[in-house]
mmCIF file of C-alpha atoms in Angstrom:
data_model
loop_
_atom_site.group_PDB
_atom_site.id
_atom_site.type_symbol
_atom_site.label_atom_id
_atom_site.label_comp_id
_atom_site.label_asym_id
_atom_site.label_seq_id
_atom_site.Cartn_x
_atom_site.Cartn_y
_atom_site.Cartn_z
ATOM 1 C CA MET M 1 -34.075 -70.286 104.870
ATOM 2 C CA ARG M 2 -33.955 -71.232 108.605
ATOM 3 C CA GLN M 3 -37.117 -70.762 110.696
ATOM 4 C CA ALA M 4 -36.600 -67.118 110.280
ATOM 5 C CA GLY M 5 -35.630 -67.343 106.717
ATOM 6 C CA LEU M 6 -35.959 -70.253 104.297
ATOM 7 C CA ILE M 7 -37.991 -72.292 106.773
ATOM 8 C CA VAL M 8 -40.598 -70.028 105.654
ATOM 9 C CA LEU M 9 -40.137 -71.189 102.224
ATOM 10 C CA LEU M 10 -42.578 -74.022 102.699
ATOM 11 C CA GLY M 11 -45.635 -72.694 104.272
ATOM 12 C CA THR M 12 -49.262 -71.654 103.804
ATOM 13 C CA VAL M 13 -51.329 -68.185 104.119
ATOM 14 C CA LEU M 14 -53.787 -65.386 103.059
ATOM 15 C CA VAL M 15 -55.216 -64.048 99.836
ATOM 16 C CA ALA M 16 -54.974 -60.414 98.909
ATOM 17 C CA LEU M 17 -57.901 -58.087 99.016
ATOM 18 C CA PRO M 18 -58.708 -56.680 95.572
ATOM 19 C CA SER M 19 -57.542 -53.188 96.517
ATOM 20 C CA GLN M 20 -54.269 -54.346 98.086
ATOM 21 C CA SER M 21 -51.107 -56.172 97.114
ATOM 22 C CA PRO M 22 -51.037 -59.839 98.267
ATOM 23 C CA ALA M 23 -48.511 -59.129 101.033
ATOM 24 C CA GLN M 24 -50.457 -56.114 102.308
ATOM 25 C CA GLY M 25 -53.710 -58.081 102.360
ATOM 26 C CA LEU M 26 -52.052 -60.899 104.268
ATOM 27 C CA VAL M 27 -50.347 -58.618 106.753
ATOM 28 C CA THR M 28 -53.524 -56.710 107.541
ATOM 29 C CA GLU M 29 -55.592 -59.829 108.101
ATOM 30 C CA ALA M 30 -52.918 -61.758 109.975
ATOM 31 C CA LEU M 31 -52.149 -58.915 112.390
ATOM 32 C CA ALA M 32 -55.862 -58.699 113.140
ATOM 33 C CA GLY M 33 -56.035 -62.469 113.697
ATOM 34 C CA LEU M 34 -52.846 -63.341 115.596
ATOM 35 C CA PRO M 35 -52.960 -63.329 119.434
ATOM 36 C CA ALA M 36 -51.624 -60.189 121.130
ATOM 37 C CA LYS M 37 -49.020 -62.310 122.965
ATOM 38 C CA THR M 38 -47.304 -63.091 119.633
ATOM 39 C CA ALA M 39 -43.692 -61.862 119.899
ATOM 40 C CA ARG M 40 -42.443 -62.785 116.447
ATOM 41 C CA VAL M 41 -43.896 -63.146 112.965
ATOM 42 C CA GLU M 42 -42.478 -64.276 109.657
ATOM 43 C CA TYR M 43 -44.070 -63.768 106.258
ATOM 44 C CA SER M 44 -43.209 -65.742 103.139
ATOM 45 C CA SER M 45 -44.530 -66.089 99.618
ATOM 46 C CA PRO M 46 -44.093 -69.699 98.459
ATOM 47 C CA ALA M 47 -45.772 -68.674 95.175
ATOM 48 C CA GLU M 48 -42.813 -66.356 94.475
ATOM 49 C CA LEU M 49 -40.152 -68.622 95.954
ATOM 50 C CA ARG M 50 -41.220 -71.508 93.717
ATOM 51 C CA GLN M 51 -39.727 -69.564 90.829
ATOM 52 C CA LEU M 52 -36.213 -70.151 92.210
ATOM 53 C CA PRO M 53 -34.345 -72.752 90.109
ATOM 54 C CA ASN M 54 -33.396 -74.917 93.114
ATOM 55 C CA TYR M 55 -36.567 -74.400 95.152
ATOM 56 C CA GLN M 56 -37.344 -78.103 95.504
ATOM 57 C CA SER M 57 -33.898 -79.020 96.860
ATOM 58 C CA LEU M 58 -33.976 -76.066 99.258
ATOM 59 C CA ARG M 59 -37.510 -76.983 100.289
ATOM 60 C CA GLN M 60 -36.506 -80.539 101.138
ATOM 61 C CA ARG M 61 -33.571 -79.333 103.198
ATOM 62 C CA PHE M 62 -35.135 -76.472 105.098
ATOM 63 C CA VAL M 63 -38.569 -77.711 106.038
ATOM 64 C CA GLY M 64 -38.450 -77.967 109.816
ATOM 65 C CA PRO M 65 -39.939 -80.865 111.798
ATOM 66 C CA ARG M 66 -42.992 -78.864 112.849
ATOM 67 C CA LEU M 67 -43.717 -77.523 109.360
ATOM 68 C CA LYS M 68 -43.180 -80.996 107.935
ATOM 69 C CA LYS M 69 -45.887 -82.303 110.278
ATOM 70 C CA LEU M 70 -48.183 -79.496 109.202
ATOM 71 C CA GLU M 71 -47.460 -80.185 105.554
ATOM 72 C CA ASP M 72 -48.199 -83.891 106.057
ATOM 73 C CA ALA M 73 -51.437 -83.038 107.851
ATOM 74 C CA LEU M 74 -52.553 -80.776 105.008
ATOM 75 C CA GLU M 75 -51.729 -83.438 102.414
ATOM 76 C CA GLN M 76 -53.945 -85.898 104.282
ATOM 77 C CA LEU M 77 -56.733 -83.349 103.824
ATOM 78 C CA GLY M 78 -56.042 -83.062 100.103
ATOM 79 C CA VAL M 79 -54.147 -79.744 100.308
ATOM 80 C CA GLN M 80 -50.870 -79.853 98.373
ATOM 81 C CA GLU M 81 -47.858 -77.587 98.877
ATOM 82 C CA GLY M 82 -48.560 -75.987 95.512
ATOM 83 C CA ASP M 83 -52.008 -74.888 96.735
ATOM 84 C CA VAL M 84 -50.408 -72.411 99.149
ATOM 85 C CA ASP M 85 -49.554 -68.882 97.976
ATOM 86 C CA GLU M 86 -48.614 -67.031 101.158
ATOM 87 C CA LEU M 87 -47.787 -67.839 104.750
ATOM 88 C CA MET M 88 -47.659 -65.922 108.015
ATOM 89 C CA LEU M 89 -46.087 -67.709 110.974
ATOM 90 C CA GLY M 90 -46.274 -66.573 114.581
ATOM 91 C CA TRP M 91 -44.496 -67.482 117.818
ATOM 92 C CA GLU M 92 -44.914 -66.575 121.460
ATOM 93 C CA ALA M 93 -42.000 -65.186 123.467
ATOM 94 C CA GLY M 94 -39.856 -67.886 125.037
ATOM 95 C CA LYS M 95 -41.433 -70.701 123.009
ATOM 96 C CA SER M 96 -39.405 -73.008 120.767
ATOM 97 C CA GLU M 97 -39.235 -72.839 116.986
ATOM 98 C CA ALA M 98 -41.596 -75.824 116.861
ATOM 99 C CA ASP M 99 -44.424 -73.974 118.633
ATOM 100 C CA LEU M 100 -45.599 -72.067 115.590
ATOM 101 C CA TYR M 101 -49.055 -71.072 114.418
ATOM 102 C CA GLY M 102 -50.486 -68.805 111.759
ATOM 103 C CA TYR M 103 -52.525 -68.335 108.611
ATOM 104 C CA ALA M 104 -52.301 -69.651 105.084
ATOM 105 C CA SER M 105 -53.777 -68.391 101.845
ATOM 106 C CA GLY M 106 -54.225 -70.194 98.580
ATOM 107 C CA ARG M 107 -56.769 -72.621 97.197
ATOM 108 C CA PHE M 108 -58.596 -74.567 99.901
ATOM 109 C CA ASP M 109 -61.782 -76.321 98.802
ATOM 110 C CA ALA M 110 -63.665 -76.529 102.103
ATOM 111 C CA ALA M 111 -66.205 -79.065 100.806
ATOM 112 C CA ALA M 112 -63.524 -81.303 99.287
ATOM 113 C CA ILE M 113 -61.467 -81.147 102.486
ATOM 114 C CA ALA M 114 -64.484 -82.106 104.604
ATOM 115 C CA ALA M 115 -65.241 -85.015 102.264
ATOM 116 C CA LYS M 116 -61.612 -86.166 102.327
ATOM 117 C CA ALA M 117 -61.566 -86.065 106.123
ATOM 118 C CA ALA M 118 -64.824 -88.002 106.358
ATOM 119 C CA ALA M 119 -63.573 -90.649 103.926
ATOM 120 C CA SER M 120 -60.470 -91.046 106.083
ATOM 121 C CA GLY M 121 -62.519 -91.400 109.246
ATOM 122 C CA LEU M 122 -61.192 -88.109 110.573
ATOM 123 C CA THR M 123 -63.697 -86.409 112.869
ATOM 124 C CA PRO M 124 -63.278 -82.619 113.174
ATOM 125 C CA THR M 125 -62.624 -81.079 116.604
ATOM 126 C CA ALA M 126 -64.536 -77.980 117.728
ATOM 127 C CA VAL M 127 -62.142 -75.095 118.428
ATOM 128 C CA ALA M 128 -63.494 -71.621 119.235
ATOM 129 C CA GLU M 129 -66.673 -72.223 117.206
ATOM 130 C CA HIS M 130 -64.698 -73.584 114.225
ATOM 131 C CA GLN M 131 -64.012 -77.127 113.029
ATOM 132 C CA ALA M 132 -60.346 -78.148 113.213
ATOM 133 C CA TYR M 133 -58.894 -81.172 111.432
ATOM 134 C CA CYS M 134 -56.149 -82.897 113.415
ATOM 135 C CA PRO M 135 -54.745 -85.974 111.616
ATOM 136 C CA GLU M 136 -52.725 -86.807 114.745
ATOM 137 C CA ALA M 137 -53.906 -87.066 118.349
ATOM 138 C CA GLY M 138 -52.680 -84.899 121.208
ATOM 139 C CA LEU M 139 -52.683 -81.197 122.132
ATOM 140 C CA ALA M 140 -49.348 -80.647 120.335
ATOM 141 C CA ALA M 141 -50.511 -82.181 117.037
ATOM 142 C CA SER M 142 -50.665 -79.963 113.944
ATOM 143 C CA CYS M 143 -54.251 -79.000 113.160
ATOM 144 C CA ALA M 144 -55.825 -76.981 110.364
ATOM 145 C CA VAL M 145 -58.995 -74.919 110.130
ATOM 146 C CA VAL M 146 -60.555 -73.891 106.813
ATOM 147 C CA LEU M 147 -61.942 -70.381 107.282
ATOM 148 C CA ASN M 148 -62.979 -70.045 103.638
ATOM 149 C CA ASN M 149 -61.877 -71.374 100.246
ATOM 150 C CA SER M 150 -58.808 -69.129 100.230
ATOM 151 C CA LEU M 151 -57.907 -68.807 103.904
ATOM 152 C CA GLY M 152 -56.847 -71.316 106.531
ATOM 153 C CA ALA M 153 -55.414 -71.270 110.042
ATOM 154 C CA PHE M 154 -53.037 -73.770 111.619
ATOM 155 C CA GLY M 155 -51.306 -74.667 114.863
ATOM 156 C CA SER M 156 -51.686 -77.010 117.806
ATOM 157 C CA LEU M 157 -55.087 -77.254 119.476
ATOM 158 C CA THR M 158 -53.829 -75.006 122.277
ATOM 159 C CA THR M 159 -52.456 -72.279 120.030
ATOM 160 C CA LEU M 160 -55.362 -72.530 117.579
ATOM 161 C CA THR M 161 -57.788 -71.631 120.328
ATOM 162 C CA ALA M 162 -55.940 -68.381 121.094
ATOM 163 C CA LEU M 163 -55.504 -67.611 117.389
ATOM 164 C CA LEU M 164 -59.159 -68.146 116.467
ATOM 165 C CA GLU M 165 -60.399 -66.152 119.445
ATOM 166 C CA ALA M 166 -58.292 -63.230 118.198
ATOM 167 C CA HIS M 167 -59.556 -63.798 114.647
ATOM 168 C CA ASP M 168 -63.179 -63.716 115.843
ATOM 169 C CA GLY M 169 -62.661 -60.578 117.946
ATOM 170 C CA GLN M 170 -63.109 -62.433 121.230
ATOM 171 C CA ALA M 171 -59.560 -61.685 122.447
ATOM 172 C CA PRO M 172 -56.960 -58.943 121.808
ATOM 173 C CA ALA M 173 -55.102 -59.277 118.502
ATOM 174 C CA LEU M 174 -51.551 -58.375 117.571
ATOM 175 C CA SER M 175 -52.846 -55.331 115.680
ATOM 176 C CA SER M 176 -53.561 -53.738 119.083
ATOM 177 C CA ASP M 177 -49.802 -53.592 119.803
ATOM 178 C CA ALA M 178 -48.691 -50.213 118.410
ATOM 179 C CA ARG M 179 -44.975 -51.014 118.694
ATOM 180 C CA PHE M 180 -45.314 -54.253 116.757
ATOM 181 C CA THR M 181 -47.408 -52.760 113.981
ATOM 182 C CA ARG M 182 -44.934 -49.880 113.659
ATOM 183 C CA LEU M 183 -42.093 -52.358 113.169
ATOM 184 C CA VAL M 184 -44.102 -54.290 110.577
ATOM 185 C CA ASP M 185 -44.637 -51.035 108.685
ATOM 186 C CA GLU M 186 -40.841 -50.619 108.445
ATOM 187 C CA VAL M 187 -40.329 -53.888 106.553
ATOM 188 C CA PRO M 188 -39.913 -53.737 102.736
ATOM 189 C CA LYS M 189 -43.098 -55.527 101.687
ATOM 190 C CA GLY M 190 -41.727 -56.430 98.244
ATOM 191 C CA SER M 191 -39.473 -59.118 99.752
ATOM 192 C CA PRO M 192 -40.688 -62.743 99.515
ATOM 193 C CA ILE M 193 -39.485 -63.358 103.090
ATOM 194 C CA TRP M 194 -39.463 -60.954 106.022
ATOM 195 C CA GLY M 195 -39.962 -60.995 109.744
ATOM 196 C CA VAL M 196 -40.251 -59.015 112.973
ATOM 197 C CA GLY M 197 -39.369 -60.015 116.524
ATOM 198 C CA VAL M 198 -39.423 -58.206 119.865
ATOM 199 C CA ASP M 199 -37.769 -58.748 123.230
ATOM 200 C CA ALA M 200 -37.043 -62.434 124.021
ATOM 201 C CA ALA M 201 -37.988 -63.518 120.485
ATOM 202 C CA VAL M 202 -34.787 -61.902 119.151
ATOM 203 C CA GLY M 203 -32.543 -64.358 120.970
ATOM 204 C CA ASN M 204 -34.707 -67.274 119.859
ATOM 205 C CA TRP M 205 -34.319 -66.219 116.223
ATOM 206 C CA PHE M 206 -30.529 -65.971 116.426
ATOM 207 C CA LYS M 207 -30.246 -69.319 118.161
ATOM 208 C CA GLY M 208 -31.769 -70.929 115.088
ATOM 209 C CA TRP M 209 -30.012 -68.723 112.564
ATOM 210 C CA MET M 210 -26.282 -68.774 113.413
ATOM 211 C CA PRO M 211 -25.129 -72.292 112.443
ATOM 212 C CA ALA M 212 -21.813 -74.088 112.989
ATOM 213 C CA GLN M 213 -20.573 -72.502 116.217
ATOM 214 C CA GLY M 214 -18.703 -75.649 117.164
ATOM 215 C CA SER M 215 -18.473 -76.215 120.917
ATOM 216 C CA LEU M 216 -19.403 -72.599 121.691
ATOM 217 C CA LYS M 217 -22.282 -72.523 124.172
ATOM 218 C CA LEU M 218 -24.191 -69.287 124.653
ATOM 219 C CA ASP M 219 -27.099 -68.064 126.699
ATOM 220 C CA TRP M 220 -28.843 -66.446 123.737
ATOM 221 C CA SER M 221 -31.462 -64.744 125.847
ATOM 222 C CA ARG M 222 -28.709 -62.983 127.787
ATOM 223 C CA VAL M 223 -26.695 -62.039 124.694
ATOM 224 C CA PHE M 224 -29.698 -60.229 123.226
ATOM 225 C CA GLU M 225 -31.371 -59.050 126.428
ATOM 226 C CA LYS M 226 -30.585 -55.406 125.563
ATOM 227 C CA VAL M 227 -32.119 -55.700 122.089
ATOM 228 C CA ASP M 228 -35.633 -54.321 121.861
ATOM 229 C CA SER M 229 -36.522 -55.479 118.360
ATOM 230 C CA LEU M 230 -35.429 -57.280 115.206
ATOM 231 C CA VAL M 231 -36.592 -56.512 111.655
ATOM 232 C CA TYR M 232 -35.306 -58.436 108.631
ATOM 233 C CA ASP M 233 -36.041 -59.310 105.038
ATOM 234 C CA VAL M 234 -34.575 -61.714 102.485
ATOM 235 C CA VAL M 235 -34.251 -60.478 98.907
ATOM 236 C CA THR M 236 -34.060 -63.151 96.205
ATOM 237 C CA GLY M 237 -32.523 -62.705 92.767
ATOM 238 C CA ASP M 238 -29.317 -64.118 91.284
ATOM 239 C CA GLN M 239 -28.281 -64.457 94.932
ATOM 240 C CA ALA M 240 -30.017 -64.293 98.311
ATOM 241 C CA THR M 241 -29.451 -61.282 100.551
ATOM 242 C CA LEU M 242 -30.442 -61.054 104.206
ATOM 243 C CA ASN M 243 -30.885 -57.502 105.533
ATOM 244 C CA MET M 244 -31.364 -57.114 109.264
ATOM 245 C CA LYS M 245 -31.808 -54.272 111.733
ATOM 246 C CA LEU M 246 -31.460 -54.658 115.505
ATOM 247 C CA ASP M 247 -32.674 -51.851 117.755
ATOM 248 C CA CYS M 248 -30.819 -51.869 121.075
ATOM 249 C CA ALA M 249 -31.706 -50.180 124.363
ATOM 250 C CA SER M 250 -28.780 -47.732 124.075
ATOM 251 C CA ALA M 251 -25.767 -46.863 121.923
ATOM 252 C CA GLU M 252 -23.513 -48.512 124.519
ATOM 253 C CA ASP M 253 -25.528 -51.735 124.310
ATOM 254 C CA ALA M 254 -25.271 -51.633 120.512
ATOM 255 C CA ALA M 255 -21.470 -51.257 120.661
ATOM 256 C CA THR M 256 -21.212 -54.193 123.063
ATOM 257 C CA LEU M 257 -23.419 -56.401 120.903
ATOM 258 C CA ARG M 258 -21.376 -55.448 117.832
ATOM 259 C CA GLN M 259 -18.308 -56.919 119.535
ATOM 260 C CA ILE M 260 -20.183 -60.073 120.479
ATOM 261 C CA LEU M 261 -21.380 -60.535 116.893
ATOM 262 C CA ALA M 262 -17.805 -60.131 115.650
ATOM 263 C CA GLY M 263 -16.746 -62.892 118.051
ATOM 264 C CA LEU M 264 -19.614 -65.113 116.909
ATOM 265 C CA LYS M 265 -18.602 -64.638 113.302
ATOM 266 C CA MET M 266 -15.021 -65.640 114.113
ATOM 267 C CA ALA M 267 -16.194 -68.737 116.015
ATOM 268 C CA GLN M 268 -18.481 -69.696 113.151
ATOM 269 C CA GLU M 269 -15.655 -69.320 110.623
ATOM 270 C CA LEU M 270 -13.335 -71.553 112.676
ATOM 271 C CA ALA M 271 -16.053 -74.192 113.083
ATOM 272 C CA TRP M 272 -16.848 -74.017 109.367
ATOM 273 C CA GLN M 273 -13.216 -74.557 108.364
ATOM 274 C CA SER M 274 -13.091 -77.612 110.618
ATOM 275 C CA GLN M 275 -16.409 -79.105 109.454
ATOM 276 C CA ASN M 276 -16.331 -78.043 105.771
ATOM 277 C CA PRO M 277 -12.680 -77.788 104.703
ATOM 278 C CA GLY M 278 -12.189 -76.211 101.293
ATOM 279 C CA LYS M 279 -15.854 -75.221 100.902
ATOM 280 C CA PRO M 280 -16.982 -71.579 100.642
ATOM 281 C CA ASN M 281 -18.509 -70.173 103.827
ATOM 282 C CA PRO M 282 -21.546 -67.970 103.055
ATOM 283 C CA PHE M 283 -21.352 -66.292 106.458
ATOM 284 C CA GLN M 284 -17.808 -65.066 105.824
ATOM 285 C CA ALA M 285 -19.338 -62.169 103.897
ATOM 286 C CA MET M 286 -21.486 -61.084 106.852
ATOM 287 C CA GLU M 287 -21.187 -57.348 107.433
ATOM 288 C CA VAL M 288 -22.145 -55.679 110.706
ATOM 289 C CA SER M 289 -22.291 -51.913 111.280
ATOM 290 C CA VAL M 290 -23.469 -49.668 114.120
ATOM 291 C CA SER M 291 -25.227 -46.311 114.042
ATOM 292 C CA GLY M 292 -26.246 -45.020 117.441
ATOM 293 C CA LYS M 293 -28.297 -47.733 119.118
ATOM 294 C CA GLU M 294 -29.054 -49.512 115.834
ATOM 295 C CA ILE M 295 -27.110 -52.433 114.380
ATOM 296 C CA SER M 296 -27.343 -53.383 110.707
ATOM 297 C CA LEU M 297 -26.357 -56.891 109.580
ATOM 298 C CA ASP M 298 -26.186 -57.971 105.944
ATOM 299 C CA VAL M 299 -25.301 -61.283 104.282
ATOM 300 C CA THR M 300 -25.285 -62.004 100.537
ATOM 301 C CA THR M 301 -24.758 -65.576 99.339
ATOM 302 C CA THR M 302 -25.437 -67.907 96.429
ATOM 303 C CA TYR M 303 -28.250 -70.432 96.739
ATOM 304 C CA ALA M 304 -25.793 -73.326 96.553
ATOM 305 C CA GLU M 305 -23.845 -71.915 99.512
ATOM 306 C CA LEU M 306 -27.078 -71.193 101.353
ATOM 307 C CA GLU M 307 -28.206 -74.796 100.959
ATOM 308 C CA MET M 308 -24.842 -76.010 102.245
ATOM 309 C CA ALA M 309 -24.938 -73.675 105.249
ATOM 310 C CA GLY M 310 -28.385 -74.591 106.459
ATOM 311 C CA GLY M 311 -30.198 -71.432 105.480
ATOM 312 C CA PHE M 312 -31.074 -68.130 107.074
ATOM 313 C CA GLY M 313 -32.636 -68.829 110.432
ATOM 314 C CA ALA M 314 -33.825 -72.387 109.693
ATOM 315 C CA PRO M 315 -35.302 -74.317 112.648
ATOM 316 C CA GLN M 316 -33.147 -76.421 114.910
ATOM 317 C CA LYS M 317 -33.485 -80.158 114.292
#
């Protein structure tokens, strides 16, 4: 779901500690290993999402360009999509959807990966006292680091350096941000997809999420400048349901944003009717409510409609 939703559906991340649920183990380790400047995270459980009947078709549609590069890089190292159980993605404030980094858990045979890389003539690159495999050249290329047989890290060479320094305790980690960890604690951890964003990251998420606005041009950072945080989760069952909470600076700001969201919904519906005549619009069922300075947004849709729409928060092409 779009980079904030089904994008996630294709990733890579951490194994659970014996005393914790998989999601809790991942969250604890990822928060302690993501750079403190991270402004948005998204968790997903590909192991659970693979149980969806149309997972493969959704996967083909919603894998973003950056994740596709990462997936290709992992395959060159002998790591298949099915080897990944959980994924935690991170972004910095103001960066594009493509500038992601994070951790992956699953089954990563470090010795086999090293042998595969050597056979392919791929020389590892030293990054923060770790060996990174970068199948493509350049600072923006997708690279992967095997931390152990069940845990890996990924990102560009630039972002990997910051991530691994946080992981090794050489730089502040996201777990040192009390506001961010409090928001993470609010998320229902039973959901296969969930995310948290603060400040400028909120506008970035919506820019990728709200498809089919026609010729409407918006300064997303300005629209959401009075929003302090975003928390969401996607529940999967017979249908997919997105539940979202936006915390605004004041009740007046929440009321203003509620009106803007109503206008966005109307613009999206008009654009949808023009581009997809006669086809059901999954965003028509979007419900928005306000309570004080908090906005709640909910969307429930079938998977067929979700695939047609472009997903929840999928990355811009």
